[in-house]
Amino acid sequence: MTTIYDIAVAAKVSTATVSRVINTPELVSEKTRAKVEEAIEKLHYAPNALARELVTKSTNLIGLLIPDIANSFSPAVVDSFVGEMERNGYNIFVSITDADPEKENKCIDIMLKKRVEGIVLLGTRRMDRLANERIGILARRIPIVAIDYMPGAEGVCCVRCDEILGAFYATEYLIQLGHKRIALLNGNEEYTTYYYKRKGYRQAMEKYGLPVREEYCIATTPYFRGGYEACMQLLSLPEPPTAMFISGDQMAVGAYNAILSSGLKIPDDMSVVGFSGSPLSKAVYPPLSTVSQYARETGSAAAGIMLQKLRGEETKERVVFQPTLVKRASCGPAKQ
Amino acid sequence: MTTIYDIAVAAKVSTATVSRVINTPELVSEKTRAKVEEAIEKLHYAPNALARELVTKSTNLIGLLIPDIANSFSPAVVDSFVGEMERNGYNIFVSITDADPEKENKCIDIMLKKRVEGIVLLGTRRMDRLANERIGILARRIPIVAIDYMPGAEGVCCVRCDEILGAFYATEYLIQLGHKRIALLNGNEEYTTYYYKRKGYRQAMEKYGLPVREEYCIATTPYFRGGYEACMQLLSLPEPPTAMFISGDQMAVGAYNAILSSGLKIPDDMSVVGFSGSPLSKAVYPPLSTVSQYARETGSAAAGIMLQKLRGEETKERVVFQPTLVKRASCGPAKQ
DNA sequence: CTGTTAGCGCATTCAG
DNA sequence: CTGAATGCGCTAACAG
């Protein structure tokens, strides 16, 4: 590996001069600059960022923790976040944690050692306030932005969608269409997203005086298969629901499959509202009503806040996107 | 930021001893180890990886270049690749290149400066041999694994699916069902994936003596919307196709929408085969026949090869997965 | 078992 | 405009 010293020798200058043509070329005379650049070219010199960062104490590195990359929300957030950070000269160090707090902790340790200048936590977390304590403490030393809720670490800046409200809108919409038997097809309610979605669902049901029937509330894995299986279960009930609010677009598509392959029609026999507003929701047939979560906007908002923090500017404590209910053909009035 | 020196002072030992309790604790006496560990704990010491790596010349960093994270293939590959590398003690430095060769080049420069120990290039590339020349040269200095084809850089290890064969299978299947008017709904054919898919399609058509009709071959954006629009265009033809091979599952779902919302039935009025084998293909209704691309296996194969290279072991020049045609309800016999 | 010393590759004073 | 010298935080001989 060629070093700054090799270049200095080849160009017959000091290492300081080489350093200058790289970092402050305007301070170097035309002639020596040319000499040095030639040597750099010839020897394929790539300055060792480790050494550089050791002295400048600036890594331009941001850590990104992703609990789950396979859902319909993460990729879009990651894309917009990474793009925005890169455009501003930062680089990204990622880790996929499978939503495992222990793994997350280890990753954070590594990131701290690598001297990342900020950490972004993407996606839902356990409703475990204690587990988040460390994050809260860490946030006093290094910029941290959480995408989604962060119970128990009040100092951490959160960028998220108001999921209670989103779930409320979705459920209310179904109620207003005349449905009374409305199912909630949810994910694991120990996680923030699903906890809050249940809350919104419940609020809507209660507001309109409808009973929350336990057999209508199912928590399953938030992917296609989970949606399919849970929906099958609902359809086999003696008195099946006439509508369902489903906590994720992937689950909703799985439910579509269950409904359609049971010979039922959407929305005639079953109304469906999803959650996420991913491109998928618009793509399926019939197009899926969904609560739009603004994934890309969330990613760039997180980047914006992170950049502010890195510059030492004051930032908002929290950015909450108001979800929008996108009404599409998957919902219809309740039959009499 | 506390340093090894601070710990040494606090524990009243030398920095060498601190270094030992961190790296080779078995060489330190129980007593001093306890002292040092206490100091580390108390001062929240996290060894500076930059300094460490500068002297050990080992970063455990792998660069991962992702051209497009939004398709149905990348997330699964990334997940399995990253998981496998992390399990083996490596960390990941990512960048999203939007398939822009210039951006890719800049990213590689940064990665080289950061002293990554290997680089993985994910996903399709332009059919531009010259653009890949640099990769080929680089591969002589540092382990490089390309996921997908890599024309023009023969030294680079490639992990990919035989897309020609996959497209051939898909098309042949439709032909054997009696279809003669078979469309190809493809992506931009300047990119390897779509170039080779067209090739496989053509080979099948020619083998069975069917004409390749230009108006049946459309190149569009490989997402839902592209599939929808291209399919609409095909349906409006005076003599529309009776079957289509679609180069990606997302496009296929977009096409589903176009077909179903035009009042046609799948597979009665239109047979469809997709490509990717993503969970999505199984989830939609009717379940989509597709060419399975083994995303997760591809990711872990790439990791496996990278790990071998990092250990200095000999590796295969190329790993080619034989795609499998998964027959589902989206295809039926051609009507007379 | 522990301390001393010498760099790793670079940026940054401070002279000249 | 350029060079010599110093140190960033750490590991790795080498002594003791």
XYZ file of N, CA and C (backbone and C1' of nucleotides) in Angstrom, chain A residues 48-55 57 59 112-115, chain B residues 2-5 19 23 45-59, chain C residues 6-9, chain D residues 8-12:
168
model
N -4.767 7.186 3.235
C -5.335 6.312 4.245
C -6.275 7.109 5.162
N -7.556 6.826 4.981
C -8.545 7.583 5.745
C -8.392 7.347 7.242
N -7.942 6.174 7.620
C -7.808 5.871 9.043
C -6.821 6.832 9.686
N -5.679 6.977 9.070
C -4.656 7.856 9.613
C -5.158 9.299 9.628
N -5.772 9.660 8.524
C -6.290 11.018 8.410
C -7.307 11.303 9.512
N -8.223 10.365 9.675
C -9.297 10.577 10.630
C -8.779 10.534 12.069
N -7.702 9.804 12.238
C -7.132 9.732 13.572
C -6.632 11.111 14.020
N -6.074 11.814 13.093
C -5.578 13.132 13.477
C -6.640 14.223 13.393
N -9.790 13.744 13.690
C -10.919 13.396 14.574
C -12.261 13.629 13.897
N -14.665 11.486 11.092
C -14.764 10.308 10.237
C -15.803 10.431 9.129
N -19.405 2.796 17.931
C -18.723 3.751 18.800
C -17.207 3.627 18.633
N -16.744 2.413 18.530
C -15.310 2.205 18.324
C -14.847 2.744 16.984
N -15.703 2.571 16.011
C -15.361 3.062 14.675
C -15.502 4.574 14.605
N -15.918 5.171 15.693
C -16.055 6.621 15.791
C -17.035 7.200 14.782
N -12.325 9.502 25.925
C -11.253 8.933 26.752
C -10.381 7.974 25.948
N -9.086 8.001 26.236
C -8.141 7.194 25.472
C -7.522 6.113 26.345
N -6.746 5.299 25.712
C -6.085 4.212 26.418
C -5.170 4.788 27.509
N -4.693 5.973 27.263
C -3.794 6.607 28.220
C -4.541 6.963 29.508
N -3.923 -2.298 26.769
C -4.084 -2.928 25.465
C -4.202 -4.441 25.630
N -7.066 -7.008 24.344
C -6.817 -7.916 23.223
C -6.378 -9.323 23.622
N -14.836 3.709 28.430
C -13.803 3.688 27.393
C -14.189 2.778 26.229
N -14.114 3.316 25.025
C -14.303 2.513 23.809
C -13.055 2.700 22.957
N -12.268 1.653 22.818
C -11.007 1.763 22.079
C -11.230 2.382 20.705
N -10.365 3.257 20.326
C -10.485 3.909 19.022
C -10.070 2.957 17.908
N -11.078 2.496 17.169
C -10.808 1.512 16.123
C -9.876 2.080 15.050
N -9.959 3.370 14.822
C -9.115 3.977 13.796
C -7.639 3.775 14.125
N -7.282 4.098 15.346
C -5.891 3.962 15.758
C -5.467 2.494 15.713
N -6.352 1.676 16.213
C -6.060 0.243 16.233
C -5.813 -0.278 14.824
N -6.733 0.083 13.946
C -6.653 -0.433 12.582
C -5.459 0.140 11.845
N -5.081 1.315 12.255
C -3.927 1.938 11.595
C -2.671 1.097 11.839
N -2.567 0.581 13.029
C -1.368 -0.217 13.312
C -1.524 -1.686 12.925
N -2.706 -2.238 13.125
C -2.868 -3.659 12.769
C -3.077 -3.849 11.267
N -3.411 -2.781 10.589
C -3.692 -2.864 9.159
C -4.808 -3.856 8.847
N -5.780 -3.839 9.692
C -6.924 -4.729 9.450
C -8.181 -4.015 9.914
N -9.072 -3.782 8.998
C -10.256 -2.988 9.332
C -11.507 -3.836 9.527
P 12.731 4.703 21.150
O 12.093 4.108 19.815
C 12.283 2.725 19.504
C 11.218 2.289 18.523
C 10.962 3.289 17.380
O 10.869 2.544 16.183
C 8.930 2.769 18.450
P 11.124 3.284 14.815
O 9.992 4.412 14.898
C 9.171 4.654 13.781
C 8.180 3.515 13.591
C 7.054 3.907 12.628
O 6.772 2.838 11.756
C 6.151 3.385 14.771
P 6.378 3.143 10.265
O 4.812 2.857 10.173
C 4.266 1.556 10.376
C 2.759 1.686 10.448
C 2.207 2.779 9.544
O 1.684 2.160 8.367
C 1.278 2.903 11.786
P 2.147 2.702 6.927
O 1.317 4.045 6.783
C -0.103 3.980 6.740
C -0.652 5.376 6.826
C -0.079 6.353 5.794
O -1.157 6.960 5.127
C 0.066 7.266 7.960
P -1.222 13.480 21.300
O -2.543 13.011 20.560
C -3.290 13.867 19.727
C -4.005 13.024 18.704
C -4.356 11.643 19.233
O -5.716 11.658 19.668
C -3.388 11.545 17.005
P -6.137 11.239 21.112
O -6.088 9.650 21.014
C -6.963 8.988 20.128
C -6.511 7.555 19.991
C -6.339 6.810 21.314
O -7.149 5.656 21.264
C -4.446 6.511 19.927
P -7.089 4.504 22.325
O -6.081 3.498 21.647
C -6.491 2.837 20.455
C -5.315 2.149 19.813
C -4.771 0.953 20.588
O -5.296 -0.245 20.023
C -3.038 2.310 19.614
P -4.986 -1.621 20.750
O -3.644 -2.075 20.036
C -3.683 -2.346 18.644
C -2.304 -2.738 18.152
C -1.770 -4.050 18.709
O -1.167 -4.712 17.594
C -0.221 -2.323 19.127
P -0.728 -6.184 17.664
O 0.857 -6.014 17.680
C 1.464 -5.200 16.699
C 2.951 -5.211 16.932
C 3.483 -6.556 17.416
O 4.792 -6.708 16.880
C 3.886 -4.938 19.068
